[in-house]
Short mmCIF file of N, CA, C and O in Angstrom, two decimals:
data_model
loop_
_atom_site.label_atom_id
_atom_site.label_comp_id
_atom_site.label_asym_id
_atom_site.label_seq_id
_atom_site.Cartn_x
_atom_site.Cartn_y
_atom_site.Cartn_z
N MET A 1 -9.76 -6.71 11.84
CA MET A 1 -9.50 -5.83 10.72
C MET A 1 -8.11 -6.15 10.16
O MET A 1 -7.16 -6.37 10.91
N ILE A 2 -8.01 -6.16 8.84
CA ILE A 2 -6.75 -6.38 8.16
C ILE A 2 -6.23 -5.03 7.67
O ILE A 2 -6.96 -4.26 7.03
N ARG A 3 -4.97 -4.75 8.00
CA ARG A 3 -4.31 -3.55 7.48
C ARG A 3 -3.39 -3.99 6.34
O ARG A 3 -2.64 -4.95 6.47
N HIS A 4 -3.49 -3.27 5.24
CA HIS A 4 -2.75 -3.59 4.01
C HIS A 4 -1.90 -2.37 3.69
O HIS A 4 -2.42 -1.26 3.52
N ILE A 5 -0.57 -2.56 3.62
CA ILE A 5 0.35 -1.46 3.37
C ILE A 5 1.27 -1.87 2.22
O ILE A 5 1.85 -2.95 2.25
N VAL A 6 1.39 -1.00 1.22
CA VAL A 6 2.24 -1.29 0.07
C VAL A 6 3.12 -0.08 -0.19
O VAL A 6 2.65 1.06 -0.17
N PHE A 7 4.40 -0.35 -0.42
CA PHE A 7 5.37 0.70 -0.74
C PHE A 7 5.79 0.55 -2.19
O PHE A 7 6.02 -0.56 -2.67
N PHE A 8 5.91 1.68 -2.88
CA PHE A 8 6.33 1.71 -4.28
C PHE A 8 7.47 2.69 -4.46
O PHE A 8 7.52 3.71 -3.76
N SER A 9 8.33 2.42 -5.42
CA SER A 9 9.33 3.40 -5.80
C SER A 9 9.19 3.71 -7.29
O SER A 9 8.72 2.88 -8.08
N VAL A 10 9.59 4.92 -7.64
CA VAL A 10 9.58 5.38 -9.02
C VAL A 10 11.01 5.26 -9.54
O VAL A 10 11.95 5.73 -8.89
N PRO A 11 11.21 4.63 -10.69
CA PRO A 11 12.57 4.53 -11.21
C PRO A 11 13.11 5.91 -11.58
O PRO A 11 12.34 6.84 -11.84
N GLU A 12 14.42 6.02 -11.59
CA GLU A 12 15.04 7.29 -11.98
C GLU A 12 14.53 7.68 -13.37
O GLU A 12 14.53 6.86 -14.29
N GLY A 13 14.05 8.91 -13.48
CA GLY A 13 13.48 9.38 -14.74
C GLY A 13 12.06 8.93 -14.98
O GLY A 13 11.49 9.21 -16.03
N GLY A 14 11.47 8.23 -14.00
CA GLY A 14 10.11 7.72 -14.13
C GLY A 14 9.07 8.81 -13.95
O GLY A 14 9.37 9.94 -13.56
N ASP A 15 7.83 8.45 -14.19
CA ASP A 15 6.71 9.40 -14.15
C ASP A 15 5.89 9.19 -12.87
O ASP A 15 4.95 8.39 -12.85
N ALA A 16 6.25 9.92 -11.82
CA ALA A 16 5.57 9.80 -10.53
C ALA A 16 4.09 10.17 -10.64
O ALA A 16 3.24 9.53 -10.01
N ASP A 17 3.78 11.18 -11.43
CA ASP A 17 2.37 11.58 -11.57
C ASP A 17 1.53 10.48 -12.20
O ASP A 17 0.39 10.25 -11.80
N ALA A 18 2.09 9.78 -13.18
CA ALA A 18 1.35 8.68 -13.81
C ALA A 18 1.15 7.53 -12.82
O ALA A 18 0.08 6.90 -12.81
N ILE A 19 2.14 7.27 -11.99
CA ILE A 19 2.00 6.23 -10.97
C ILE A 19 0.92 6.63 -9.97
O ILE A 19 0.06 5.82 -9.62
N GLU A 20 0.95 7.87 -9.53
CA GLU A 20 -0.07 8.33 -8.59
C GLU A 20 -1.47 8.24 -9.19
O GLU A 20 -2.42 7.80 -8.52
N THR A 21 -1.60 8.60 -10.45
CA THR A 21 -2.89 8.49 -11.12
C THR A 21 -3.35 7.03 -11.19
O THR A 21 -4.51 6.72 -10.91
N GLY A 22 -2.43 6.13 -11.52
CA GLY A 22 -2.78 4.71 -11.57
C GLY A 22 -3.17 4.16 -10.22
O GLY A 22 -4.13 3.39 -10.10
N LEU A 23 -2.44 4.55 -9.19
CA LEU A 23 -2.77 4.09 -7.83
C LEU A 23 -4.09 4.69 -7.35
O LEU A 23 -4.83 4.05 -6.59
N SER A 24 -4.39 5.91 -7.78
CA SER A 24 -5.61 6.57 -7.30
C SER A 24 -6.88 5.81 -7.68
O SER A 24 -7.91 5.94 -7.02
N MET A 25 -6.80 4.98 -8.72
CA MET A 25 -7.96 4.16 -9.10
C MET A 25 -8.41 3.28 -7.93
O MET A 25 -9.60 2.98 -7.80
N LEU A 26 -7.46 2.87 -7.11
CA LEU A 26 -7.77 1.96 -6.01
C LEU A 26 -8.78 2.55 -5.03
O LEU A 26 -9.50 1.81 -4.36
N THR A 27 -8.85 3.86 -4.95
CA THR A 27 -9.78 4.50 -4.02
C THR A 27 -11.24 4.26 -4.40
O THR A 27 -12.13 4.48 -3.59
N GLU A 28 -11.48 3.81 -5.63
CA GLU A 28 -12.84 3.51 -6.10
C GLU A 28 -13.26 2.07 -5.81
O GLU A 28 -14.40 1.69 -6.06
N ASN A 29 -12.34 1.27 -5.29
CA ASN A 29 -12.64 -0.13 -5.00
C ASN A 29 -13.56 -0.20 -3.78
O ASN A 29 -13.19 0.26 -2.71
N PRO A 30 -14.74 -0.78 -3.92
CA PRO A 30 -15.72 -0.75 -2.83
C PRO A 30 -15.42 -1.69 -1.66
O PRO A 30 -16.12 -1.64 -0.64
N HIS A 31 -14.41 -2.52 -1.74
CA HIS A 31 -14.16 -3.52 -0.70
C HIS A 31 -13.28 -3.03 0.44
O HIS A 31 -13.15 -3.71 1.45
N ALA A 32 -12.68 -1.84 0.29
CA ALA A 32 -11.84 -1.28 1.35
C ALA A 32 -12.68 -0.38 2.24
O ALA A 32 -13.49 0.40 1.76
N ASP A 33 -12.49 -0.50 3.56
CA ASP A 33 -13.13 0.42 4.49
C ASP A 33 -12.42 1.77 4.47
O ASP A 33 -13.03 2.81 4.59
N VAL A 34 -11.10 1.72 4.33
CA VAL A 34 -10.24 2.91 4.21
C VAL A 34 -9.22 2.60 3.13
O VAL A 34 -8.66 1.51 3.10
N LEU A 35 -8.97 3.54 2.23
CA LEU A 35 -7.93 3.37 1.22
C LEU A 35 -7.31 4.73 0.95
O LEU A 35 -8.01 5.66 0.56
N GLU A 36 -6.02 4.84 1.19
CA GLU A 36 -5.30 6.11 1.00
C GLU A 36 -4.06 5.87 0.15
O GLU A 36 -3.39 4.84 0.30
N ILE A 37 -3.76 6.84 -0.70
CA ILE A 37 -2.54 6.84 -1.49
C ILE A 37 -1.76 8.08 -1.06
O ILE A 37 -2.29 9.19 -1.09
N GLY A 38 -0.52 7.89 -0.64
CA GLY A 38 0.28 9.03 -0.20
C GLY A 38 1.66 9.03 -0.84
O GLY A 38 2.22 7.98 -1.13
N ARG A 39 2.17 10.23 -1.04
CA ARG A 39 3.57 10.38 -1.47
C ARG A 39 4.42 10.46 -0.22
O ARG A 39 4.07 11.13 0.74
N ASN A 40 5.53 9.78 -0.24
CA ASN A 40 6.44 9.79 0.90
C ASN A 40 6.99 11.20 1.09
O ASN A 40 7.56 11.78 0.16
N THR A 41 6.82 11.77 2.28
CA THR A 41 7.31 13.12 2.56
C THR A 41 8.53 13.11 3.45
O THR A 41 9.09 14.17 3.74
N ARG A 42 8.96 11.96 3.89
CA ARG A 42 10.08 11.86 4.82
C ARG A 42 11.27 11.22 4.14
O ARG A 42 11.16 10.20 3.48
N SER A 43 12.41 11.83 4.33
CA SER A 43 13.65 11.22 3.85
C SER A 43 14.24 10.42 4.99
O SER A 43 14.61 10.97 6.02
N ASP A 44 14.31 9.13 4.81
CA ASP A 44 14.87 8.24 5.82
C ASP A 44 16.39 8.39 5.83
O ASP A 44 17.02 8.48 4.78
N LEU A 45 16.96 8.39 7.00
CA LEU A 45 18.40 8.52 7.14
C LEU A 45 19.14 7.41 6.41
O LEU A 45 20.25 7.61 5.90
N TYR A 46 18.54 6.23 6.35
CA TYR A 46 19.22 5.06 5.79
C TYR A 46 18.72 4.64 4.41
O TYR A 46 19.38 3.88 3.73
N ASP A 47 17.55 5.07 4.03
CA ASP A 47 16.97 4.59 2.79
C ASP A 47 15.97 5.60 2.26
O ASP A 47 15.11 6.06 2.98
N GLU A 48 16.06 5.92 1.00
CA GLU A 48 15.15 6.88 0.37
C GLU A 48 14.44 6.26 -0.83
O GLU A 48 14.12 6.94 -1.78
N LYS A 49 14.18 4.97 -0.79
CA LYS A 49 13.64 4.28 -1.95
C LYS A 49 12.12 4.33 -2.07
O LYS A 49 11.59 4.05 -3.13
N VAL A 50 11.42 4.65 -1.01
CA VAL A 50 9.95 4.64 -1.06
C VAL A 50 9.44 5.98 -1.55
O VAL A 50 9.76 7.03 -0.98
N ASP A 51 8.63 5.95 -2.61
CA ASP A 51 8.03 7.17 -3.15
C ASP A 51 6.53 7.26 -2.87
O ASP A 51 6.01 8.33 -2.66
N PHE A 52 5.84 6.11 -2.86
CA PHE A 52 4.39 6.08 -2.63
C PHE A 52 4.04 5.01 -1.61
O PHE A 52 4.70 3.97 -1.54
N ILE A 53 2.99 5.29 -0.88
CA ILE A 53 2.45 4.34 0.09
C ILE A 53 0.96 4.16 -0.20
O ILE A 53 0.24 5.15 -0.38
N VAL A 54 0.52 2.92 -0.26
CA VAL A 54 -0.91 2.60 -0.30
C VAL A 54 -1.24 2.03 1.06
O VAL A 54 -0.59 1.09 1.53
N TYR A 55 -2.25 2.60 1.72
CA TYR A 55 -2.68 2.13 3.04
C TYR A 55 -4.15 1.78 2.95
O TYR A 55 -4.97 2.61 2.53
N GLY A 56 -4.49 0.56 3.33
CA GLY A 56 -5.88 0.15 3.30
C GLY A 56 -6.28 -0.59 4.55
O GLY A 56 -5.45 -1.23 5.21
N GLU A 57 -7.55 -0.48 4.90
CA GLU A 57 -8.13 -1.24 6.01
C GLU A 57 -9.32 -2.02 5.47
O GLU A 57 -10.14 -1.49 4.73
N PHE A 58 -9.36 -3.31 5.87
CA PHE A 58 -10.38 -4.22 5.37
C PHE A 58 -11.02 -4.96 6.53
O PHE A 58 -10.33 -5.29 7.51
N ALA A 59 -12.30 -5.23 6.44
CA ALA A 59 -13.03 -5.87 7.53
C ALA A 59 -12.42 -7.22 7.89
O ALA A 59 -12.32 -7.58 9.07
N ASP A 60 -11.96 -7.97 6.86
CA ASP A 60 -11.42 -9.30 7.10
C ASP A 60 -10.67 -9.76 5.85
O ASP A 60 -10.58 -9.02 4.86
N GLU A 61 -10.14 -10.99 5.91
CA GLU A 61 -9.39 -11.54 4.78
C GLU A 61 -10.26 -11.65 3.52
O GLU A 61 -9.78 -11.47 2.41
N ALA A 62 -11.54 -11.94 3.71
CA ALA A 62 -12.44 -12.06 2.56
C ALA A 62 -12.60 -10.72 1.84
O ALA A 62 -12.63 -10.67 0.61
N ALA A 63 -12.69 -9.64 2.60
CA ALA A 63 -12.79 -8.31 1.99
C ALA A 63 -11.52 -7.96 1.24
O ALA A 63 -11.57 -7.38 0.14
N LEU A 64 -10.36 -8.30 1.80
CA LEU A 64 -9.09 -8.05 1.12
C LEU A 64 -9.01 -8.87 -0.16
O LEU A 64 -8.57 -8.38 -1.20
N ALA A 65 -9.44 -10.12 -0.12
CA ALA A 65 -9.43 -10.96 -1.32
C ALA A 65 -10.37 -10.40 -2.39
O ALA A 65 -10.04 -10.39 -3.58
N ALA A 66 -11.54 -9.91 -1.97
CA ALA A 66 -12.48 -9.31 -2.92
C ALA A 66 -11.89 -8.04 -3.54
O ALA A 66 -12.08 -7.77 -4.74
N TYR A 67 -11.17 -7.27 -2.75
CA TYR A 67 -10.48 -6.06 -3.23
C TYR A 67 -9.49 -6.43 -4.33
O TYR A 67 -9.44 -5.81 -5.38
N ARG A 68 -8.70 -7.46 -4.07
CA ARG A 68 -7.68 -7.88 -5.04
C ARG A 68 -8.29 -8.48 -6.31
O ARG A 68 -7.69 -8.44 -7.37
N ALA A 69 -9.48 -9.06 -6.19
CA ALA A 69 -10.14 -9.67 -7.35
C ALA A 69 -10.96 -8.67 -8.16
O ALA A 69 -11.37 -8.98 -9.28
N HIS A 70 -11.16 -7.48 -7.63
CA HIS A 70 -12.02 -6.48 -8.28
C HIS A 70 -11.36 -5.95 -9.56
O HIS A 70 -10.15 -5.76 -9.60
N PRO A 71 -12.14 -5.67 -10.60
CA PRO A 71 -11.58 -5.14 -11.85
C PRO A 71 -10.81 -3.82 -11.68
O PRO A 71 -9.85 -3.57 -12.42
N ILE A 72 -11.19 -2.99 -10.72
CA ILE A 72 -10.44 -1.74 -10.49
C ILE A 72 -9.02 -2.05 -10.03
O ILE A 72 -8.07 -1.40 -10.46
N TYR A 73 -8.87 -3.04 -9.16
CA TYR A 73 -7.53 -3.43 -8.71
C TYR A 73 -6.72 -3.94 -9.89
O TYR A 73 -5.54 -3.59 -10.06
N GLN A 74 -7.34 -4.76 -10.72
CA GLN A 74 -6.64 -5.31 -11.88
C GLN A 74 -6.20 -4.20 -12.84
O GLN A 74 -5.08 -4.22 -13.35
N LYS A 75 -7.07 -3.22 -13.05
CA LYS A 75 -6.74 -2.09 -13.94
C LYS A 75 -5.60 -1.26 -13.36
O LYS A 75 -4.68 -0.87 -14.08
N SER A 76 -5.66 -0.99 -12.07
CA SER A 76 -4.60 -0.22 -11.42
C SER A 76 -3.27 -0.95 -11.52
O SER A 76 -2.24 -0.35 -11.86
N THR A 77 -3.28 -2.24 -11.24
CA THR A 77 -2.06 -3.04 -11.31
C THR A 77 -1.48 -3.02 -12.72
O THR A 77 -0.27 -2.84 -12.91
N ALA A 78 -2.33 -3.20 -13.72
CA ALA A 78 -1.86 -3.20 -15.11
C ALA A 78 -1.29 -1.84 -15.51
O ALA A 78 -0.35 -1.78 -16.32
N THR A 79 -1.81 -0.77 -14.95
CA THR A 79 -1.32 0.57 -15.25
C THR A 79 0.00 0.86 -14.55
O THR A 79 0.93 1.39 -15.15
N VAL A 80 0.08 0.51 -13.27
CA VAL A 80 1.23 0.90 -12.44
C VAL A 80 2.43 -0.03 -12.61
O VAL A 80 3.58 0.43 -12.60
N ARG A 81 2.21 -1.32 -12.74
CA ARG A 81 3.32 -2.29 -12.78
C ARG A 81 4.43 -1.90 -13.76
O ARG A 81 5.61 -1.92 -13.39
N PRO A 82 4.12 -1.52 -15.01
CA PRO A 82 5.23 -1.19 -15.92
C PRO A 82 5.91 0.15 -15.62
O PRO A 82 6.98 0.43 -16.16
N LEU A 83 5.31 0.96 -14.75
CA LEU A 83 5.86 2.29 -14.45
C LEU A 83 6.71 2.31 -13.18
O LEU A 83 7.56 3.18 -13.02
N ARG A 84 6.47 1.39 -12.28
CA ARG A 84 7.13 1.41 -10.98
C ARG A 84 8.42 0.61 -11.00
O ARG A 84 8.67 -0.16 -11.92
N GLU A 85 9.20 0.79 -9.96
CA GLU A 85 10.41 0.00 -9.81
C GLU A 85 10.18 -1.04 -8.72
O GLU A 85 9.88 -2.18 -8.99
N MET A 86 10.22 -0.64 -7.48
CA MET A 86 10.09 -1.55 -6.34
C MET A 86 8.65 -1.55 -5.83
O MET A 86 7.95 -0.54 -5.89
N ARG A 87 8.22 -2.72 -5.35
CA ARG A 87 6.92 -2.85 -4.67
C ARG A 87 7.11 -3.83 -3.52
O ARG A 87 7.58 -4.95 -3.72
N ILE A 88 6.74 -3.39 -2.33
CA ILE A 88 6.78 -4.26 -1.15
C ILE A 88 5.42 -4.14 -0.47
O ILE A 88 4.94 -3.03 -0.21
N ALA A 89 4.78 -5.28 -0.20
CA ALA A 89 3.46 -5.28 0.42
C ALA A 89 3.49 -6.06 1.72
O ALA A 89 4.24 -7.03 1.86
N ALA A 90 2.65 -5.63 2.65
CA ALA A 90 2.49 -6.33 3.92
C ALA A 90 1.04 -6.21 4.37
O ALA A 90 0.41 -5.17 4.20
N ASP A 91 0.53 -7.28 4.93
CA ASP A 91 -0.82 -7.32 5.50
C ASP A 91 -0.70 -7.87 6.91
O ASP A 91 0.10 -8.77 7.15
N TYR A 92 -1.49 -7.31 7.83
CA TYR A 92 -1.51 -7.90 9.17
C TYR A 92 -2.88 -7.71 9.80
O TYR A 92 -3.63 -6.80 9.45
N ASP A 93 -3.19 -8.61 10.72
CA ASP A 93 -4.45 -8.59 11.45
C ASP A 93 -4.28 -7.63 12.63
O ASP A 93 -3.52 -7.91 13.56
N ALA A 94 -4.97 -6.52 12.59
CA ALA A 94 -4.83 -5.49 13.62
C ALA A 94 -5.26 -6.00 15.00
O ALA A 94 -4.74 -5.54 16.02
N ASP A 95 -6.19 -6.95 15.02
CA ASP A 95 -6.65 -7.48 16.31
C ASP A 95 -5.59 -8.35 16.98
O ASP A 95 -5.62 -8.56 18.18
N LYS A 96 -4.64 -8.86 16.19
CA LYS A 96 -3.58 -9.71 16.74
C LYS A 96 -2.25 -8.97 16.88
O LYS A 96 -1.26 -9.56 17.30
N ALA A 97 -2.23 -7.69 16.55
CA ALA A 97 -1.00 -6.91 16.60
C ALA A 97 -0.57 -6.66 18.05
O ALA A 97 -1.40 -6.53 18.95
N VAL A 98 0.72 -6.61 18.26
CA VAL A 98 1.27 -6.28 19.58
C VAL A 98 1.01 -4.79 19.83
O VAL A 98 1.38 -3.95 19.02
N LYS A 99 0.37 -4.48 20.96
CA LYS A 99 0.00 -3.10 21.25
C LYS A 99 0.54 -2.63 22.59
O LYS A 99 0.28 -1.50 22.99
N THR A 100 1.24 -3.51 23.29
CA THR A 100 1.87 -3.13 24.56
C THR A 100 3.27 -3.74 24.61
O THR A 100 3.53 -4.77 23.99
N SER A 101 4.13 -3.12 25.37
CA SER A 101 5.51 -3.58 25.47
C SER A 101 5.58 -4.94 26.15
O SER A 101 4.87 -5.21 27.12
N ARG A 102 6.44 -5.78 25.64
CA ARG A 102 6.71 -7.08 26.25
C ARG A 102 8.11 -7.09 26.88
O ARG A 102 8.58 -8.11 27.34
N PHE A 103 8.73 -5.93 26.86
CA PHE A 103 10.09 -5.80 27.36
C PHE A 103 10.12 -6.00 28.87
O PHE A 103 9.32 -5.44 29.62
N VAL A 104 11.02 -6.84 29.33
CA VAL A 104 11.24 -7.06 30.75
C VAL A 104 12.67 -6.66 31.02
O VAL A 104 13.61 -7.19 30.45
N GLY A 105 12.85 -5.74 31.91
CA GLY A 105 14.24 -5.35 32.16
C GLY A 105 14.36 -4.20 33.00
O GLY A 105 14.27 -3.45 33.71
#
């Protein structure tokens, strides 16, 4: 399973509701097993730049590629890109993720 996580920030004076509406389109994309859009509720001690999180789970790399190629993804991207400030994305294979401590000491 591939986990897909994207962080977005809203520029000062930006329209968070419009960004949320644009991101919400992604929930209609049929290639994700799980797709959630959340507003950041935690203020980080060191950084407060993240306003929205997109979290998705995909069966494999092919499903993630199909998600990105889908017209709904393209529409969401075209809507949100001019409204957002920062975007950071990460994908990882959950089956290869470290799940136990490797610390020796």
